PDB file of C-alpha atoms in Angstrom:
ATOM      1  CA  MET A   1       0.000   0.000   0.000  1.00 94.00           C
ATOM      2  CA  LYS A   2       1.397   3.389  -0.999  1.00 96.00           C
ATOM      3  CA  ILE A   3      -0.394   6.561   0.027  1.00 97.00           C
ATOM      4  CA  HIS A   4       0.038  10.208  -0.869  1.00 97.00           C
ATOM      5  CA  ILE A   5      -1.113  12.600   1.852  1.00 98.00           C
ATOM      6  CA  LEU A   6      -2.328  15.874   0.340  1.00 98.00           C
ATOM      7  CA  ILE A   7      -2.285  19.020   2.487  1.00 98.00           C
ATOM      8  CA  PRO A   8      -3.483  22.296   0.923  1.00 97.00           C
ATOM      9  CA  THR A   9      -2.108  25.442   2.568  1.00 97.00           C
ATOM     10  CA  PHE A  10      -2.515  29.183   2.537  1.00 96.00           C
ATOM     11  CA  ASN A  11      -0.808  31.197   5.286  1.00 96.00           C
ATOM     12  CA  GLU A  12      -0.248  28.247   7.617  1.00 96.00           C
ATOM     13  CA  ALA A  13       3.286  29.186   8.713  1.00 96.00           C
ATOM     14  CA  GLU A  14       2.292  28.880  12.372  1.00 95.00           C
ATOM     15  CA  ASN A  15       0.929  25.335  11.967  1.00 95.00           C
ATOM     16  CA  ILE A  16       2.648  23.609   9.082  1.00 96.00           C
ATOM     17  CA  LEU A  17       5.831  22.410  10.801  1.00 96.00           C
ATOM     18  CA  LYS A  18       3.958  20.598  13.562  1.00 95.00           C
ATOM     19  CA  ILE A  19       1.957  18.465  11.148  1.00 96.00           C
ATOM     20  CA  CYS A  20       4.966  17.945   8.858  1.00 97.00           C
ATOM     21  CA  ASN A  21       7.197  16.817  11.730  1.00 96.00           C
ATOM     22  CA  GLU A  22       4.566  14.317  12.847  1.00 96.00           C
ATOM     23  CA  LEU A  23       4.032  12.964   9.342  1.00 96.00           C
ATOM     24  CA  GLU A  24       7.772  12.722   8.668  1.00 96.00           C
ATOM     25  CA  LYS A  25       8.218  10.511  11.746  1.00 93.00           C
ATOM     26  CA  LEU A  26       5.138   8.416  11.110  1.00 92.00           C
ATOM     27  CA  ASN A  27       5.764   4.730  10.478  1.00 89.00           C
ATOM     28  CA  PHE A  28       2.937   2.623   9.033  1.00 85.00           C
ATOM     29  CA  VAL A  29       3.618  -1.102   9.088  1.00 84.00           C
ATOM     30  CA  GLY A  30       3.368  -2.315   5.507  1.00 87.00           C
ATOM     31  CA  VAL A  31       2.506   1.142   4.190  1.00 93.00           C
ATOM     32  CA  ASP A  32       4.748   3.538   2.269  1.00 95.00           C
ATOM     33  CA  HIS A  33       3.674   7.165   2.545  1.00 96.00           C
ATOM     34  CA  LYS A  34       4.606  10.468   0.988  1.00 97.00           C
ATOM     35  CA  VAL A  35       3.281  13.928   1.772  1.00 98.00           C
ATOM     36  CA  LEU A  36       2.530  16.708  -0.705  1.00 98.00           C
ATOM     37  CA  VAL A  37       1.995  20.221   0.638  1.00 98.00           C
ATOM     38  CA  ILE A  38       0.050  22.233  -1.949  1.00 98.00           C
ATOM     39  CA  ASP A  39       0.658  25.908  -1.272  1.00 97.00           C
ATOM     40  CA  ASP A  40      -1.367  28.680  -2.913  1.00 96.00           C
ATOM     41  CA  GLY A  41       1.378  31.295  -2.933  1.00 95.00           C
ATOM     42  CA  SER A  42       1.226  32.011   0.811  1.00 96.00           C
ATOM     43  CA  PRO A  43       2.730  35.437   1.568  1.00 96.00           C
ATOM     44  CA  ASP A  44       3.745  34.179   5.040  1.00 96.00           C
ATOM     45  CA  GLN A  45       6.266  31.802   3.364  1.00 96.00           C
ATOM     46  CA  THR A  46       4.517  28.556   4.298  1.00 97.00           C
ATOM     47  CA  ALA A  47       6.102  26.836   1.275  1.00 97.00           C
ATOM     48  CA  GLU A  48       9.595  28.089   2.094  1.00 97.00           C
ATOM     49  CA  ILE A  49       9.314  26.903   5.690  1.00 97.00           C
ATOM     50  CA  VAL A  50       8.597  23.347   4.545  1.00 98.00           C
ATOM     51  CA  THR A  51      11.130  23.358   1.712  1.00 97.00           C
ATOM     52  CA  ASN A  52      13.941  24.620   3.927  1.00 97.00           C
ATOM     53  CA  ARG A  53      13.589  21.709   6.343  1.00 96.00           C
ATOM     54  CA  ASN A  54      14.563  19.183   3.629  1.00 96.00           C
ATOM     55  CA  PHE A  55      12.090  16.534   4.760  1.00 97.00           C
ATOM     56  CA  SER A  56      12.662  13.143   3.168  1.00 96.00           C
ATOM     57  CA  LYS A  57       8.983  12.225   2.754  1.00 96.00           C
ATOM     58  CA  ILE A  58       7.509  15.678   2.192  1.00 98.00           C
ATOM     59  CA  SER A  59       7.537  17.778  -0.955  1.00 97.00           C
ATOM     60  CA  VAL A  60       5.900  21.086  -1.869  1.00 98.00           C
ATOM     61  CA  LEU A  61       3.771  21.930  -4.884  1.00 98.00           C
ATOM     62  CA  ARG A  62       3.922  25.711  -5.296  1.00 97.00           C
ATOM     63  CA  ARG A  63       0.985  27.493  -6.874  1.00 95.00           C
ATOM     64  CA  THR A  64       1.094  31.149  -7.828  1.00 91.00           C
ATOM     65  CA  LYS A  65      -2.093  32.426  -6.217  1.00 89.00           C
ATOM     66  CA  LYS A  66      -4.915  31.613  -3.839  1.00 89.00           C
ATOM     67  CA  SER A  67      -7.622  29.859  -5.840  1.00 89.00           C
ATOM     68  CA  GLY A  68      -9.482  27.843  -3.220  1.00 91.00           C
ATOM     69  CA  ILE A  69      -9.194  24.448  -1.618  1.00 94.00           C
ATOM     70  CA  GLY A  70     -10.881  22.681  -4.543  1.00 95.00           C
ATOM     71  CA  PRO A  71      -8.384  23.677  -7.253  1.00 96.00           C
ATOM     72  CA  SER A  72      -5.537  23.093  -4.779  1.00 97.00           C
ATOM     73  CA  TYR A  73      -6.650  19.548  -4.097  1.00 97.00           C
ATOM     74  CA  LEU A  74      -7.146  18.860  -7.803  1.00 97.00           C
ATOM     75  CA  ALA A  75      -3.604  20.045  -8.524  1.00 97.00           C
ATOM     76  CA  GLY A  76      -2.320  17.814  -5.736  1.00 97.00           C
ATOM     77  CA  ILE A  77      -4.300  14.818  -6.974  1.00 97.00           C
ATOM     78  CA  LYS A  78      -2.911  15.190 -10.481  1.00 96.00           C
ATOM     79  CA  GLN A  79       0.629  15.508  -9.127  1.00 96.00           C
ATOM     80  CA  ALA A  80       0.276  12.439  -6.886  1.00 96.00           C
ATOM     81  CA  MET A  81      -1.162  10.370  -9.721  1.00 95.00           C
ATOM     82  CA  THR A  82       2.052  10.777 -11.712  1.00 95.00           C
ATOM     83  CA  ASP A  83       3.464   8.205  -9.283  1.00 95.00           C
ATOM     84  CA  LYS A  84       2.060   5.030 -10.808  1.00 94.00           C
ATOM     85  CA  SER A  85       2.662   3.025  -7.637  1.00 95.00           C
ATOM     86  CA  THR A  86       0.229   5.131  -5.577  1.00 96.00           C
ATOM     87  CA  THR A  87      -2.705   3.092  -4.269  1.00 97.00           C
ATOM     88  CA  HIS A  88      -4.487   5.658  -2.058  1.00 98.00           C
ATOM     89  CA  LEU A  89      -4.800   9.417  -1.587  1.00 98.00           C
ATOM     90  CA  VAL A  90      -5.330  11.042   1.805  1.00 98.00           C
ATOM     91  CA  THR A  91      -6.730  14.551   2.220  1.00 98.00           C
ATOM     92  CA  MET A  92      -6.248  16.422   5.484  1.00 97.00           C
ATOM     93  CA  ASP A  93      -5.961  19.949   6.869  1.00 95.00           C
ATOM     94  CA  ALA A  94      -2.774  21.795   7.769  1.00 94.00           C
ATOM     95  CA  ASP A  95      -4.145  23.655  10.795  1.00 93.00           C
ATOM     96  CA  GLY A  96      -3.976  20.837  13.344  1.00 92.00           C
ATOM     97  CA  SER A  97      -7.696  20.049  13.278  1.00 94.00           C
ATOM     98  CA  HIS A  98      -6.995  16.551  11.965  1.00 96.00           C
ATOM     99  CA  GLN A  99      -5.065  14.381  14.404  1.00 95.00           C
ATOM    100  CA  ILE A 100      -2.326  11.880  13.562  1.00 94.00           C
ATOM    101  CA  ILE A 101      -3.884   9.254  15.831  1.00 95.00           C
ATOM    102  CA  ASP A 102      -7.055   9.500  13.740  1.00 97.00           C
ATOM    103  CA  LEU A 103      -5.035   9.284  10.527  1.00 97.00           C
ATOM    104  CA  ILE A 104      -3.762   5.920  11.754  1.00 95.00           C
ATOM    105  CA  SER A 105      -7.377   4.788  12.303  1.00 96.00           C
ATOM    106  CA  LEU A 106      -8.339   5.881   8.789  1.00 97.00           C
ATOM    107  CA  ILE A 107      -5.364   4.071   7.261  1.00 96.00           C
ATOM    108  CA  ASP A 108      -6.166   0.931   9.265  1.00 96.00           C
ATOM    109  CA  ALA A 109      -9.709   1.041   7.862  1.00 97.00           C
ATOM    110  CA  ALA A 110      -8.335   1.502   4.341  1.00 97.00           C
ATOM    111  CA  ILE A 111      -6.022  -1.484   4.784  1.00 95.00           C
ATOM    112  CA  SER A 112      -8.961  -3.722   5.735  1.00 96.00           C
ATOM    113  CA  MET A 113     -11.289  -2.182   3.101  1.00 97.00           C
ATOM    114  CA  PRO A 114      -8.912  -1.118   0.300  1.00 95.00           C
ATOM    115  CA  ASN A 115     -11.598  -0.396  -2.314  1.00 96.00           C
ATOM    116  CA  LYS A 116     -13.756   1.856  -0.160  1.00 97.00           C
ATOM    117  CA  VAL A 117     -13.564   5.570   0.557  1.00 98.00           C
ATOM    118  CA  ILE A 118     -12.850   6.210   4.239  1.00 98.00           C
ATOM    119  CA  ILE A 119     -14.153   9.446   5.764  1.00 97.00           C
ATOM    120  CA  GLY A 120     -13.123  10.736   9.178  1.00 97.00           C
ATOM    121  CA  SER A 121     -16.441  11.771  10.685  1.00 97.00           C
ATOM    122  CA  ARG A 122     -17.223  14.208  13.480  1.00 95.00           C
ATOM    123  CA  TRP A 123     -20.890  13.274  13.630  1.00 94.00           C
ATOM    124  CA  VAL A 124     -20.986   9.473  13.911  1.00 95.00           C
ATOM    125  CA  SER A 125     -20.944   7.666  17.254  1.00 95.00           C
ATOM    126  CA  GLY A 126     -17.530   8.172  18.838  1.00 95.00           C
ATOM    127  CA  GLY A 127     -16.791  11.337  16.868  1.00 96.00           C
ATOM    128  CA  GLN A 128     -15.974  14.491  18.828  1.00 94.00           C
ATOM    129  CA  ILE A 129     -15.461  18.237  18.441  1.00 93.00           C
ATOM    130  CA  THR A 130     -12.984  20.249  20.526  1.00 91.00           C
ATOM    131  CA  ASN A 131     -13.009  24.051  20.812  1.00 86.00           C
ATOM    132  CA  TRP A 132     -15.196  24.570  17.734  1.00 85.00           C
ATOM    133  CA  PRO A 133     -17.663  27.484  17.976  1.00 84.00           C
ATOM    134  CA  LYS A 134     -21.318  26.489  18.119  1.00 87.00           C
ATOM    135  CA  TYR A 135     -22.126  28.445  14.958  1.00 85.00           C
ATOM    136  CA  ARG A 136     -19.491  26.491  13.001  1.00 84.00           C
ATOM    137  CA  GLN A 137     -20.912  23.214  14.281  1.00 88.00           C
ATOM    138  CA  LEU A 138     -24.367  24.367  13.231  1.00 88.00           C
ATOM    139  CA  ILE A 139     -23.170  25.318   9.738  1.00 85.00           C
ATOM    140  CA  SER A 140     -21.522  21.911   9.317  1.00 86.00           C
ATOM    141  CA  LYS A 141     -24.563  19.977  10.526  1.00 89.00           C
ATOM    142  CA  ILE A 142     -27.036  21.987   8.453  1.00 90.00           C
ATOM    143  CA  GLY A 143     -24.789  21.766   5.404  1.00 88.00           C
ATOM    144  CA  THR A 144     -24.493  18.001   5.689  1.00 92.00           C
ATOM    145  CA  TRP A 145     -28.229  17.569   6.326  1.00 94.00           C
ATOM    146  CA  TYR A 146     -29.203  19.721   3.342  1.00 94.00           C
ATOM    147  CA  ALA A 147     -26.662  18.130   0.988  1.00 94.00           C
ATOM    148  CA  SER A 148     -27.565  14.578   2.020  1.00 95.00           C
ATOM    149  CA  LYS A 149     -31.263  15.262   1.383  1.00 94.00           C
ATOM    150  CA  MET A 150     -30.768  17.056  -1.937  1.00 94.00           C
ATOM    151  CA  LEU A 151     -28.209  14.589  -3.280  1.00 93.00           C
ATOM    152  CA  ARG A 152     -29.503  11.459  -1.560  1.00 92.00           C
ATOM    153  CA  ILE A 153     -26.154  10.592  -0.031  1.00 93.00           C
ATOM    154  CA  ASP A 154     -26.382   8.867   3.340  1.00 92.00           C
ATOM    155  CA  ILE A 155     -23.257  10.268   5.003  1.00 94.00           C
ATOM    156  CA  SER A 156     -23.148  11.921   8.428  1.00 94.00           C
ATOM    157  CA  ASP A 157     -20.221  14.260   7.682  1.00 94.00           C
ATOM    158  CA  LEU A 158     -20.339  15.317   4.050  1.00 93.00           C
ATOM    159  CA  THR A 159     -18.319  18.486   4.651  1.00 91.00           C
ATOM    160  CA  GLY A 160     -15.419  16.774   6.423  1.00 92.00           C
ATOM    161  CA  GLY A 161     -12.107  16.817   4.565  1.00 95.00           C
ATOM    162  CA  PHE A 162     -10.224  14.036   6.392  1.00 98.00           C
ATOM    163  CA  ARG A 163     -10.469  11.197   3.875  1.00 98.00           C
ATOM    164  CA  VAL A 164      -8.760   8.247   2.214  1.00 98.00           C
ATOM    165  CA  TYR A 165      -9.562   7.629  -1.458  1.00 98.00           C
ATOM    166  CA  PRO A 166      -8.600   4.470  -3.374  1.00 97.00           C
ATOM    167  CA  ILE A 167      -6.714   5.578  -6.476  1.00 97.00           C
ATOM    168  CA  ASN A 168      -8.707   3.164  -8.642  1.00 95.00           C
ATOM    169  CA  LEU A 169     -11.872   5.170  -7.856  1.00 95.00           C
ATOM    170  CA  ILE A 170     -10.165   8.530  -8.407  1.00 96.00           C
ATOM    171  CA  LYS A 171      -9.039   7.375 -11.861  1.00 95.00           C
ATOM    172  CA  LYS A 172     -12.671   6.778 -12.833  1.00 94.00           C
ATOM    173  CA  ILE A 173     -13.719  10.358 -12.007  1.00 94.00           C
ATOM    174  CA  ASP A 174     -13.637  13.041 -14.679  1.00 94.00           C
ATOM    175  CA  LEU A 175     -11.731  15.517 -12.507  1.00 94.00           C
ATOM    176  CA  GLY A 176     -12.327  18.244 -15.064  1.00 93.00           C
ATOM    177  CA  ARG A 177     -15.976  18.201 -13.977  1.00 93.00           C
ATOM    178  CA  ILE A 178     -15.133  19.059 -10.362  1.00 94.00           C
ATOM    179  CA  SER A 179     -15.908  22.779 -10.178  1.00 93.00           C
ATOM    180  CA  SER A 180     -16.046  23.708  -6.472  1.00 93.00           C
ATOM    181  CA  ASN A 181     -13.569  26.240  -5.102  1.00 91.00           C
ATOM    182  CA  GLY A 182     -14.286  26.153  -1.373  1.00 88.00           C
ATOM    183  CA  TYR A 183     -15.143  23.436   1.119  1.00 88.00           C
ATOM    184  CA  CYS A 184     -18.018  22.424  -1.142  1.00 93.00           C
ATOM    185  CA  PHE A 185     -15.264  20.399  -2.835  1.00 96.00           C
ATOM    186  CA  GLN A 186     -15.737  17.751  -0.130  1.00 95.00           C
ATOM    187  CA  ILE A 187     -19.437  17.431  -0.948  1.00 95.00           C
ATOM    188  CA  GLU A 188     -18.781  17.316  -4.682  1.00 95.00           C
ATOM    189  CA  MET A 189     -16.188  14.572  -4.333  1.00 96.00           C
ATOM    190  CA  ALA A 190     -18.647  12.482  -2.290  1.00 95.00           C
ATOM    191  CA  PHE A 191     -21.280  13.136  -4.975  1.00 93.00           C
ATOM    192  CA  ALA A 192     -18.845  12.003  -7.668  1.00 93.00           C
ATOM    193  CA  ILE A 193     -18.066   8.824  -5.716  1.00 94.00           C
ATOM    194  CA  ALA A 194     -21.819   8.196  -5.451  1.00 89.00           C
ATOM    195  CA  HIS A 195     -22.063   8.440  -9.256  1.00 87.00           C
ATOM    196  CA  LEU A 196     -19.531   5.610  -9.420  1.00 89.00           C
ATOM    197  CA  LYS A 197     -21.521   3.674  -6.824  1.00 88.00           C
ATOM    198  CA  GLY A 198     -18.431   3.625  -4.653  1.00 87.00           C
ATOM    199  CA  ALA A 199     -18.834   2.556  -1.048  1.00 92.00           C
ATOM    200  CA  ILE A 200     -18.082   5.111   1.679  1.00 95.00           C
ATOM    201  CA  ILE A 201     -17.254   4.169   5.260  1.00 96.00           C
ATOM    202  CA  GLU A 202     -17.248   6.687   8.129  1.00 97.00           C
ATOM    203  CA  VAL A 203     -14.722   6.371  10.955  1.00 98.00           C
ATOM    204  CA  PRO A 204     -15.092   8.517  14.096  1.00 98.00           C
ATOM    205  CA  ILE A 205     -12.469  11.218  14.675  1.00 98.00           C
ATOM    206  CA  THR A 206     -11.819  13.993  17.155  1.00 97.00           C
ATOM    207  CA  PHE A 207     -11.829  17.317  15.335  1.00 95.00           C
ATOM    208  CA  VAL A 208      -9.794  20.029  17.098  1.00 94.00           C
ATOM    209  CA  GLU A 209     -10.309  23.684  16.206  1.00 89.00           C
ATOM    210  CA  ARG A 210      -7.141  25.468  15.134  1.00 86.00           C
ATOM    211  CA  ARG A 211      -5.194  27.248  17.860  1.00 82.00           C
ATOM    212  CA  LYS A 212      -3.102  29.427  15.556  1.00 85.00           C
ATOM    213  CA  GLY A 213      -3.747  31.309  12.336  1.00 83.00           C
ATOM    214  CA  GLN A 214      -7.009  32.288  10.678  1.00 82.00           C
ATOM    215  CA  SER A 215      -9.785  30.045   9.419  1.00 78.00           C
ATOM    216  CA  LYS A 216     -10.440  30.240   5.678  1.00 74.00           C
ATOM    217  CA  MET A 217     -14.192  29.806   6.143  1.00 75.00           C
ATOM    218  CA  SER A 218     -16.243  32.739   4.824  1.00 78.00           C
ATOM    219  CA  ASN A 219     -19.808  33.612   3.866  1.00 81.00           C
ATOM    220  CA  ARG A 220     -18.795  33.252   0.228  1.00 84.00           C
ATOM    221  CA  ILE A 221     -17.745  29.650   0.795  1.00 85.00           C
ATOM    222  CA  VAL A 222     -21.017  28.846   2.567  1.00 86.00           C
ATOM    223  CA  LEU A 223     -23.066  30.449  -0.219  1.00 90.00           C
ATOM    224  CA  GLU A 224     -21.117  28.545  -2.877  1.00 92.00           C
ATOM    225  CA  ALA A 225     -21.961  25.278  -1.136  1.00 91.00           C
ATOM    226  CA  MET A 226     -25.663  26.128  -0.852  1.00 92.00           C
ATOM    227  CA  PHE A 227     -25.859  27.191  -4.505  1.00 94.00           C
ATOM    228  CA  GLN A 228     -23.953  24.209  -5.870  1.00 94.00           C
ATOM    229  CA  VAL A 229     -25.820  21.622  -3.794  1.00 95.00           C
ATOM    230  CA  THR A 230     -29.155  23.122  -4.852  1.00 95.00           C
ATOM    231  CA  ARG A 231     -28.086  23.081  -8.506  1.00 92.00           C
ATOM    232  CA  TRP A 232     -26.889  19.478  -8.353  1.00 92.00           C
ATOM    233  CA  GLY A 233     -29.991  18.407  -6.454  1.00 91.00           C
ATOM    234  CA  LEU A 234     -32.370  19.964  -8.976  1.00 91.00           C
ATOM    235  CA  ALA A 235     -30.390  18.430 -11.855  1.00 87.00           C
ATOM    236  CA  ARG A 236     -30.683  15.030 -10.190  1.00 84.00           C
ATOM    237  CA  ILE A 237     -34.463  15.453  -9.916  1.00 84.00           C
ATOM    238  CA  PHE A 238     -35.262  16.961 -13.309  1.00 83.00           C
ATOM    239  CA  ARG A 239     -32.487  15.488 -15.491  1.00 78.00           C
ATOM    240  CA  PRO A 240     -31.719  12.125 -13.865  1.00 70.00           C
ATOM    241  CA  ASN A 241     -30.439  10.433 -17.023  1.00 69.00           C
ATOM    242  CA  ALA A 242     -28.173  13.342 -18.021  1.00 63.00           C
ATOM    243  CA  ASP A 243     -26.853  13.659 -14.473  1.00 65.00           C
ATOM    244  CA  LYS A 244     -26.179   9.951 -14.012  1.00 62.00           C
ATOM    245  CA  LEU A 245     -22.810   9.917 -15.794  1.00 65.00           C
ATOM    246  CA  HIS A 246     -21.787  13.516 -15.149  1.00 79.00           C
ATOM    247  CA  TYR A 247     -18.584  12.667 -13.234  1.00 88.00           C
ATOM    248  CA  VAL A 248     -17.802   9.319 -14.839  1.00 86.00           C
ATOM    249  CA  LYS A 249     -15.017   9.098 -17.400  1.00 83.00           C
TER     250      LYS A 249
END
């Protein structure tokens, strides 16, 4: 099993070394892992901080400007897929909200279920939230509820970004169809997996609110998610045959 861990960043200088140090030292039995930090031209020199440490398992993909988490992840996915030996992709945040101990649980699940998408979930039994404002919890819960109803996807944490994707499923997705810029990317990827009839398993995690730096969440990101989910949901209802193969190569 060979995994690429994708970490998008923008102005995460205060957080990036902690997660990189932990991932550099990580030792999965029977699993080879590499880490790709995808930086959107951070003015705080996030990319330089990582590059200057000369990590053996961590590389940096430099992008020229901030374009959103969706395009960043897509660039990282395409870069990781140039390594033909890659079997799985992991997506996780750079701000410390996703814990290494939970990453191990997700990888363990992927080892036992190698053809399924594994999602780290805050809202299943055993999942927890630490230091997250109530309004953010409400946005996440409402967003997941609305998206699951509109798109008919039975997942408790559709907006969560801590995931393991089998590369064989990713290769079947027409990535050029993925259009989300913000955190709606997580919903759209789950929707694309549903088009492929791929199985998704949720594993409980403890989500910890960032202690340093600024959140990238904004009203614009929330509105994008509401608009896109509504558009996809209506297309599913009124154009079911046209929508059926939308994301499938």
